[in-house]
Coordinates of N, CA and C in Angstrom, one line a residue:
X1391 N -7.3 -60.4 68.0 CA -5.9 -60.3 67.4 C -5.7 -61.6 66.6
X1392 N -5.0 -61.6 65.5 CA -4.5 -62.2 64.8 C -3.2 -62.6 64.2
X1393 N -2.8 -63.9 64.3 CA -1.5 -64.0 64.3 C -1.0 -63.2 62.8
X1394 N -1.1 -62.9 62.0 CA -0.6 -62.1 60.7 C -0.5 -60.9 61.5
X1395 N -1.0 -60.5 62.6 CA -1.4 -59.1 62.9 C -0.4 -58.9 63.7
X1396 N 0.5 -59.9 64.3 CA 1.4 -60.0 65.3 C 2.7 -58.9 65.0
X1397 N 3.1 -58.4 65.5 CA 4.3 -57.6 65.4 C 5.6 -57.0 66.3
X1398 N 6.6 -56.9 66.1 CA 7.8 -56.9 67.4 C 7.2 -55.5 67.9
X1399 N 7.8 -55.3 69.2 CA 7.9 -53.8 69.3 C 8.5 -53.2 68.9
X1400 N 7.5 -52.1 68.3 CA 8.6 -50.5 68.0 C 9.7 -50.4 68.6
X1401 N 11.5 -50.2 67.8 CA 12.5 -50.3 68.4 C 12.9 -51.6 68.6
X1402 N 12.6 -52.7 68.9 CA 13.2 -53.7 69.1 C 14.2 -54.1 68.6
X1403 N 13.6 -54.3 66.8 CA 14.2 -54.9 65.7 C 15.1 -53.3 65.4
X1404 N 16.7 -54.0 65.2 CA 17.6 -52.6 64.3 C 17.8 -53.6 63.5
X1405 N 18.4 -52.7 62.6 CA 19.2 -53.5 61.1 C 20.6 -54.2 61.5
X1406 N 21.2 -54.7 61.0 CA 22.7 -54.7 61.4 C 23.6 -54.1 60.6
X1407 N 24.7 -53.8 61.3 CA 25.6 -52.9 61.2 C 26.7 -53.2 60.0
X1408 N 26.7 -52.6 58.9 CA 27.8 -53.0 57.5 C 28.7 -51.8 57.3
X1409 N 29.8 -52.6 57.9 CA 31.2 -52.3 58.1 C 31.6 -52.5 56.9
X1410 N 32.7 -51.6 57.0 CA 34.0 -51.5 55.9 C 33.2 -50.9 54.3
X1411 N 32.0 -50.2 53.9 CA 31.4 -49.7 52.7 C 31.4 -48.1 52.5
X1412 N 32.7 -47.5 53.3 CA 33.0 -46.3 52.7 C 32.7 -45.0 53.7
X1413 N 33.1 -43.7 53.8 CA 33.2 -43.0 54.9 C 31.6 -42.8 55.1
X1414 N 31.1 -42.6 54.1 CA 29.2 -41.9 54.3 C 28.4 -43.6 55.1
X1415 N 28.7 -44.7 54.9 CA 28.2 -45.6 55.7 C 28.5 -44.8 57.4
X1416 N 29.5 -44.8 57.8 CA 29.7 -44.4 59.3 C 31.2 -45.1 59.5
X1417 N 30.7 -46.3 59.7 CA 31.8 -47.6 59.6 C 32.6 -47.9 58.7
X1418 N 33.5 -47.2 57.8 CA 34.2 -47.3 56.9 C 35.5 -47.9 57.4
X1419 N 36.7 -48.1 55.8 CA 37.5 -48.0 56.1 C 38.0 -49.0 57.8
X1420 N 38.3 -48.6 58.6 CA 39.0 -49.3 59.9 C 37.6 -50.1 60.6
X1421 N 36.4 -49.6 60.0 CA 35.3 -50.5 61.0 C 35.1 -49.7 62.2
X1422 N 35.3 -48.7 62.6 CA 35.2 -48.8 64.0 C 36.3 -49.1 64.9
X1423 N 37.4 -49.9 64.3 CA 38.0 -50.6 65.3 C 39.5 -49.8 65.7
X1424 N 39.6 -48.8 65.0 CA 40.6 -48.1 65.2 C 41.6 -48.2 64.4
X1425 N 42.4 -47.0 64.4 CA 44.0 -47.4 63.4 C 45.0 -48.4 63.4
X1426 N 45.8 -48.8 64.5 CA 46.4 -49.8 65.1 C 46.4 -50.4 65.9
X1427 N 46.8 -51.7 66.3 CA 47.2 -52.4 67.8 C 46.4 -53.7 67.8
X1428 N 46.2 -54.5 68.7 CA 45.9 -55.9 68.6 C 44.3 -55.7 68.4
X1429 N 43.6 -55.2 68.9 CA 42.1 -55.1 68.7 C 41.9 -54.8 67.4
X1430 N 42.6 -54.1 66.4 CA 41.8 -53.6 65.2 C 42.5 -54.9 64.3
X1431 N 42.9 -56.2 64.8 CA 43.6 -56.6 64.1 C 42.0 -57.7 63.2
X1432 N 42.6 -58.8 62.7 CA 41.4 -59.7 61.8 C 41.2 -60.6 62.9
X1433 N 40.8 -61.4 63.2 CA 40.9 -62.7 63.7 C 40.3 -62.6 65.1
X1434 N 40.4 -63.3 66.4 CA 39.7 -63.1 67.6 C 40.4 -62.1 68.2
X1435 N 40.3 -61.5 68.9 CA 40.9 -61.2 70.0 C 41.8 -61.9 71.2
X1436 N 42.0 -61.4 72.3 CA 42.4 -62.3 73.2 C 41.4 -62.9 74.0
X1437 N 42.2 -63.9 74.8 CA 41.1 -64.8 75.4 C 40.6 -64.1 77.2
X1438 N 39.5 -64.4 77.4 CA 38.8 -63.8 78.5 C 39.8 -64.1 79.5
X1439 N 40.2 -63.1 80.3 CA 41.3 -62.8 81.4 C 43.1 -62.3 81.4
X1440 N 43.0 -62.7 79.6 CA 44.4 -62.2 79.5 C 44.5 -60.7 79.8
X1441 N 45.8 -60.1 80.3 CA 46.0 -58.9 81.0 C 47.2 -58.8 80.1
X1442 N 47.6 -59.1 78.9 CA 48.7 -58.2 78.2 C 50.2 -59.1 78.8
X1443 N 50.0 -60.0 79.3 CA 51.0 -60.7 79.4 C 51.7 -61.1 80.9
X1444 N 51.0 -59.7 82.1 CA 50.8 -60.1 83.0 C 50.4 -60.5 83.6
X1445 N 50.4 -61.3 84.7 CA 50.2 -62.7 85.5 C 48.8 -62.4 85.9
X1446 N 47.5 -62.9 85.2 CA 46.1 -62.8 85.5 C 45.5 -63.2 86.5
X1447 N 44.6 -62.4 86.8 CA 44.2 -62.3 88.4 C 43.7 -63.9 88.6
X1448 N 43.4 -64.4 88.0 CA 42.5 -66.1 88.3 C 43.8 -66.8 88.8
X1449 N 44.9 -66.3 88.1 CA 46.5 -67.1 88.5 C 47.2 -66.3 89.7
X1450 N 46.3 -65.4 90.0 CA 47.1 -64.1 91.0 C 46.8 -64.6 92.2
X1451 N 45.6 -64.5 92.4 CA 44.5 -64.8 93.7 C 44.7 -65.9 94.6
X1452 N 44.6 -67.2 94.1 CA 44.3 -68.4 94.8 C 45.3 -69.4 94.6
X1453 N 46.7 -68.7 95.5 CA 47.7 -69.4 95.4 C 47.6 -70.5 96.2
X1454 N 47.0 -71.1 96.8 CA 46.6 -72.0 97.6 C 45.4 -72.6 96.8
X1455 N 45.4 -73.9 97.6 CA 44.2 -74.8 97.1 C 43.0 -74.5 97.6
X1456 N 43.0 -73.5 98.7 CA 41.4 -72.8 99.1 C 41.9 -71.8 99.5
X1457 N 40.4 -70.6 99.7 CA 40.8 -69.5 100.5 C 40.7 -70.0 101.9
X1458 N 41.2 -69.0 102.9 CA 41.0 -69.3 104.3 C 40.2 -69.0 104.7
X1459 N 38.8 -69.8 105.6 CA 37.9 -69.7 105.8 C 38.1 -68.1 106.8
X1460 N 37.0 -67.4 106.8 CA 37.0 -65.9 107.9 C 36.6 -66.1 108.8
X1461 N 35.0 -67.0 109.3 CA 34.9 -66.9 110.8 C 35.1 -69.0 110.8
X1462 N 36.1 -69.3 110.8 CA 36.3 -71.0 111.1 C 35.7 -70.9 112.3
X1463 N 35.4 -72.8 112.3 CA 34.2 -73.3 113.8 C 35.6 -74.1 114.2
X1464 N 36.1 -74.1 115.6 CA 37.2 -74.7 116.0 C 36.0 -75.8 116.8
X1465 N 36.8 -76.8 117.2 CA 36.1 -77.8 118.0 C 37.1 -78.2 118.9
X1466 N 37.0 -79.0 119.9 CA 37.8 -79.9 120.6 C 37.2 -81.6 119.8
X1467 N 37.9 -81.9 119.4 CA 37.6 -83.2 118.8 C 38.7 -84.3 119.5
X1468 N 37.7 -85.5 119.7 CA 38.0 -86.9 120.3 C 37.3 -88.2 119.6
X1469 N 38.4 -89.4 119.3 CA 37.8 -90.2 118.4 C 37.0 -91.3 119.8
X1470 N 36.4 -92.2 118.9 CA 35.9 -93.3 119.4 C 36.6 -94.1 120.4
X1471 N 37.8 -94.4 120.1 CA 38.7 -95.2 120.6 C 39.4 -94.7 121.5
X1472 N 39.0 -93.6 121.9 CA 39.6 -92.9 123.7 C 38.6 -92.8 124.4
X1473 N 37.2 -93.1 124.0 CA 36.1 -93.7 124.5 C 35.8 -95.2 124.9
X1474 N 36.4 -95.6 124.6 CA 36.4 -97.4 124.6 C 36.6 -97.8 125.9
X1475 N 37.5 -97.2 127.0 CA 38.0 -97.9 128.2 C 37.0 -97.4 129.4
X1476 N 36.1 -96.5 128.6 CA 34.8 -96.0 129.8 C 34.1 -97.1 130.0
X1477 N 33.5 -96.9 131.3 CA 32.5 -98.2 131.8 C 30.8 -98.0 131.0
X1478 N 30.5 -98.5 131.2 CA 28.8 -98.6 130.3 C 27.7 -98.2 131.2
X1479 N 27.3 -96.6 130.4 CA 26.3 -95.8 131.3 C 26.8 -94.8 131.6
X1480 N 28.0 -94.4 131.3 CA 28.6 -93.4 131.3 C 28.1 -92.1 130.7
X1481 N 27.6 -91.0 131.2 CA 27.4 -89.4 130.4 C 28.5 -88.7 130.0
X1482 N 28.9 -88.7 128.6 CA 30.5 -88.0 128.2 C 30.1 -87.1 128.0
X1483 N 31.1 -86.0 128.6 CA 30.6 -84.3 128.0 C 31.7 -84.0 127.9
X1484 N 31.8 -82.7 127.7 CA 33.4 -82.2 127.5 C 33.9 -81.7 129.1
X1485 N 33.1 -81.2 129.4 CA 33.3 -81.5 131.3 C 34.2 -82.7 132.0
X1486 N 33.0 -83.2 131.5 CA 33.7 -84.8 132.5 C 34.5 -85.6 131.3
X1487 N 34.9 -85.5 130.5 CA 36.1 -85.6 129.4 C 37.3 -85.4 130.6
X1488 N 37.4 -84.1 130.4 CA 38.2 -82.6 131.0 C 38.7 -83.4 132.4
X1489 N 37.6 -83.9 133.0 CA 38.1 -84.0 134.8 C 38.3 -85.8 135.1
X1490 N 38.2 -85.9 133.8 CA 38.7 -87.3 133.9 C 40.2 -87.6 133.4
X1491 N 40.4 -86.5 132.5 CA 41.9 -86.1 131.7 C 42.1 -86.7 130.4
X1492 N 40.8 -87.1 130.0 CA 40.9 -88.0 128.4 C 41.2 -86.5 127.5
X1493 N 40.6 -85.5 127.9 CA 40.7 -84.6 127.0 C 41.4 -83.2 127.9
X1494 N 42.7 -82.5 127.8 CA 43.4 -81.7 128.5 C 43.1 -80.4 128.0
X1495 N 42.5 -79.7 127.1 CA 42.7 -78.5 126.8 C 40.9 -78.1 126.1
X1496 N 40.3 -76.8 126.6 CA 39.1 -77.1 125.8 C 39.5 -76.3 124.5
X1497 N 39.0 -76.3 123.6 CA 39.4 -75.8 122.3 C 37.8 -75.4 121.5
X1498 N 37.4 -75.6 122.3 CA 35.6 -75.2 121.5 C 34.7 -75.9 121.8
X1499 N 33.6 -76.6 121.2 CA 32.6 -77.2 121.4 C 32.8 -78.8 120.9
X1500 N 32.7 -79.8 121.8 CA 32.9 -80.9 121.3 C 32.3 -81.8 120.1
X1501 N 33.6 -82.2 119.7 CA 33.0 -82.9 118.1 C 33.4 -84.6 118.6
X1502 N 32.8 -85.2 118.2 CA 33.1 -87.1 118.4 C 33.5 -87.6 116.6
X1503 N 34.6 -88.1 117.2 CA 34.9 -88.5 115.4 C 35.3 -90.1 115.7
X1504 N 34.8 -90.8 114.5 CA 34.4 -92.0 114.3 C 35.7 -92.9 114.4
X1505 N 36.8 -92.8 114.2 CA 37.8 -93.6 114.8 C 38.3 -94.4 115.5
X1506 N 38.2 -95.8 115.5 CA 37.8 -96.9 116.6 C 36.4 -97.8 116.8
X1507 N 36.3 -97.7 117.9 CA 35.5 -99.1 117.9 C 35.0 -98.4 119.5
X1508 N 33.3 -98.2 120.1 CA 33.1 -98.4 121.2 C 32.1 -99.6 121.5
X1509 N 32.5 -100.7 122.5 CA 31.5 -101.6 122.9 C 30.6 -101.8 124.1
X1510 N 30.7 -100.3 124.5 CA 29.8 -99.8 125.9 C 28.7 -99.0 125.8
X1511 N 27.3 -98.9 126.4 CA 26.4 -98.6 125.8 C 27.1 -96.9 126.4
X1512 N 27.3 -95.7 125.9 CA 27.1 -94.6 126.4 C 26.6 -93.6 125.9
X1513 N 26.3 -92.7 126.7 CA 25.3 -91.4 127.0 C 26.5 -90.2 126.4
X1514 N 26.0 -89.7 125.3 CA 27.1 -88.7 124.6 C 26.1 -88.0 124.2
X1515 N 27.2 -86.3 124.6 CA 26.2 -85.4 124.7 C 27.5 -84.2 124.2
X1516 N 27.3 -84.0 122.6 CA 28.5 -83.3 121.8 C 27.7 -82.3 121.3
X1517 N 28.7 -81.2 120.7 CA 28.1 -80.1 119.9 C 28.1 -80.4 118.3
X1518 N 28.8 -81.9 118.2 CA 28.9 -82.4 116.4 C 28.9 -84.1 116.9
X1519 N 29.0 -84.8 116.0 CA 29.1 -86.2 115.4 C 29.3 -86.4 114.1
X1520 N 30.3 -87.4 113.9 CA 30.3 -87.6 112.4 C 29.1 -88.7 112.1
X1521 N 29.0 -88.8 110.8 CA 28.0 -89.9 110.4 C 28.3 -91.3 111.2
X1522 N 29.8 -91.3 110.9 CA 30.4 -93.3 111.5 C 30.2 -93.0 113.0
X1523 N 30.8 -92.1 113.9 CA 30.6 -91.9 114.9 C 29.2 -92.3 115.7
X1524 N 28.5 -91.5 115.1 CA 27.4 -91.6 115.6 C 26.3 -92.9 115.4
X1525 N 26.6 -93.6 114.5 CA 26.3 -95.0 114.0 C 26.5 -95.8 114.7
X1526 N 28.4 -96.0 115.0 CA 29.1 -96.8 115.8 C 28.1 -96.6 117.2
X1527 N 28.4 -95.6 118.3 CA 28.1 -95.2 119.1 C 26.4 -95.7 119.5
X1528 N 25.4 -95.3 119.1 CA 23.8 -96.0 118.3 C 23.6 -97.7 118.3
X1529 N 24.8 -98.2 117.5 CA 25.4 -99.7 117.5 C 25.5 -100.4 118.9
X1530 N 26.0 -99.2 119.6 CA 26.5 -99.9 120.4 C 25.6 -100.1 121.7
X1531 N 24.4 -99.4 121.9 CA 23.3 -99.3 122.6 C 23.1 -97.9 123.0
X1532 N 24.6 -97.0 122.7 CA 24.1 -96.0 123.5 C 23.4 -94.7 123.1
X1533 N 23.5 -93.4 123.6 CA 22.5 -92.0 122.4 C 23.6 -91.4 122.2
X1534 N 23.0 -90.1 120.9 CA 23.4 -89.2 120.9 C 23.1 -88.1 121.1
X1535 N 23.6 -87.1 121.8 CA 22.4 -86.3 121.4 C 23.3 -84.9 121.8
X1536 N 22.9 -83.7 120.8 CA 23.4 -82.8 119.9 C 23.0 -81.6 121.0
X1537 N 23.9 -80.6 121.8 CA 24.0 -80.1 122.6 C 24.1 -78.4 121.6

């Protein structure tokens, strides 16, 4: 094969379409575009989503700054600094949280959020950590570890 030899496929290539040269062209006259109304007019059209004046669905939908999540993860979350008055070597769970009364209600799987300062080495054992959380906590001699 030879590149001179090269050729499109059969079908590929059509001609294009010349509007407005009389009824025997096809396209005469109106083009195609019909007798009246905003489409057969010159110029663009409307812009992608206008609905004719009523309130378009992109402005309909997301009257809020997000949608609401469908299955949300609830947590019981506790910051650092309700951790601080524990002694050093302590195992925090949401258990012994619970029966110690730092934390009164369970609400899901425990999260540790970074807030404060702990200076005791402890044994934490959450179903989350934030990045600072878990640093601070690390810092401070003690683990984390992800339940």
């Amino acid at each position: 094969m030879k590149v001179e030899e090269l050729r499109p496929q059969p079908g590929s290539k059509r001609r294009r379409r010349r509007v407005g040269r009389g009824i025997a062209a096809g396209q005469g006259a109106s083009c195609g575009f019909g007798m009246r109304g905003q489409k057969s007019r010159s110029g663009t059209g409307t812009k992608p989503g206008f609905e004719g004046g009523q309130m378009p669905l992109y402005r309909r939908v997301p009257k809020l700054k997000h949608f609401t999540v469908i299955n949300p993860k609830f947590f019981t979350i506790i910051n650092l600094k309700n951790l601080a008055e524990l002694p050093a070597g302590t195992e925090v769970t949401l258990e012994s949280l619970m029966e110690q009364g730092i934390v009164t209600t369970n609400d899901g799987p425990l999260k540790i959020l970074g807030q404060g300062d702990v200076a005791v080495a402890l044994t934490v054992k959450a179903a989350a950590f934030t990045a600072n959380a878990k640093t601070k906590i690390e810092a401070a001699g003690g683990t984390c570890e992800v339940v």
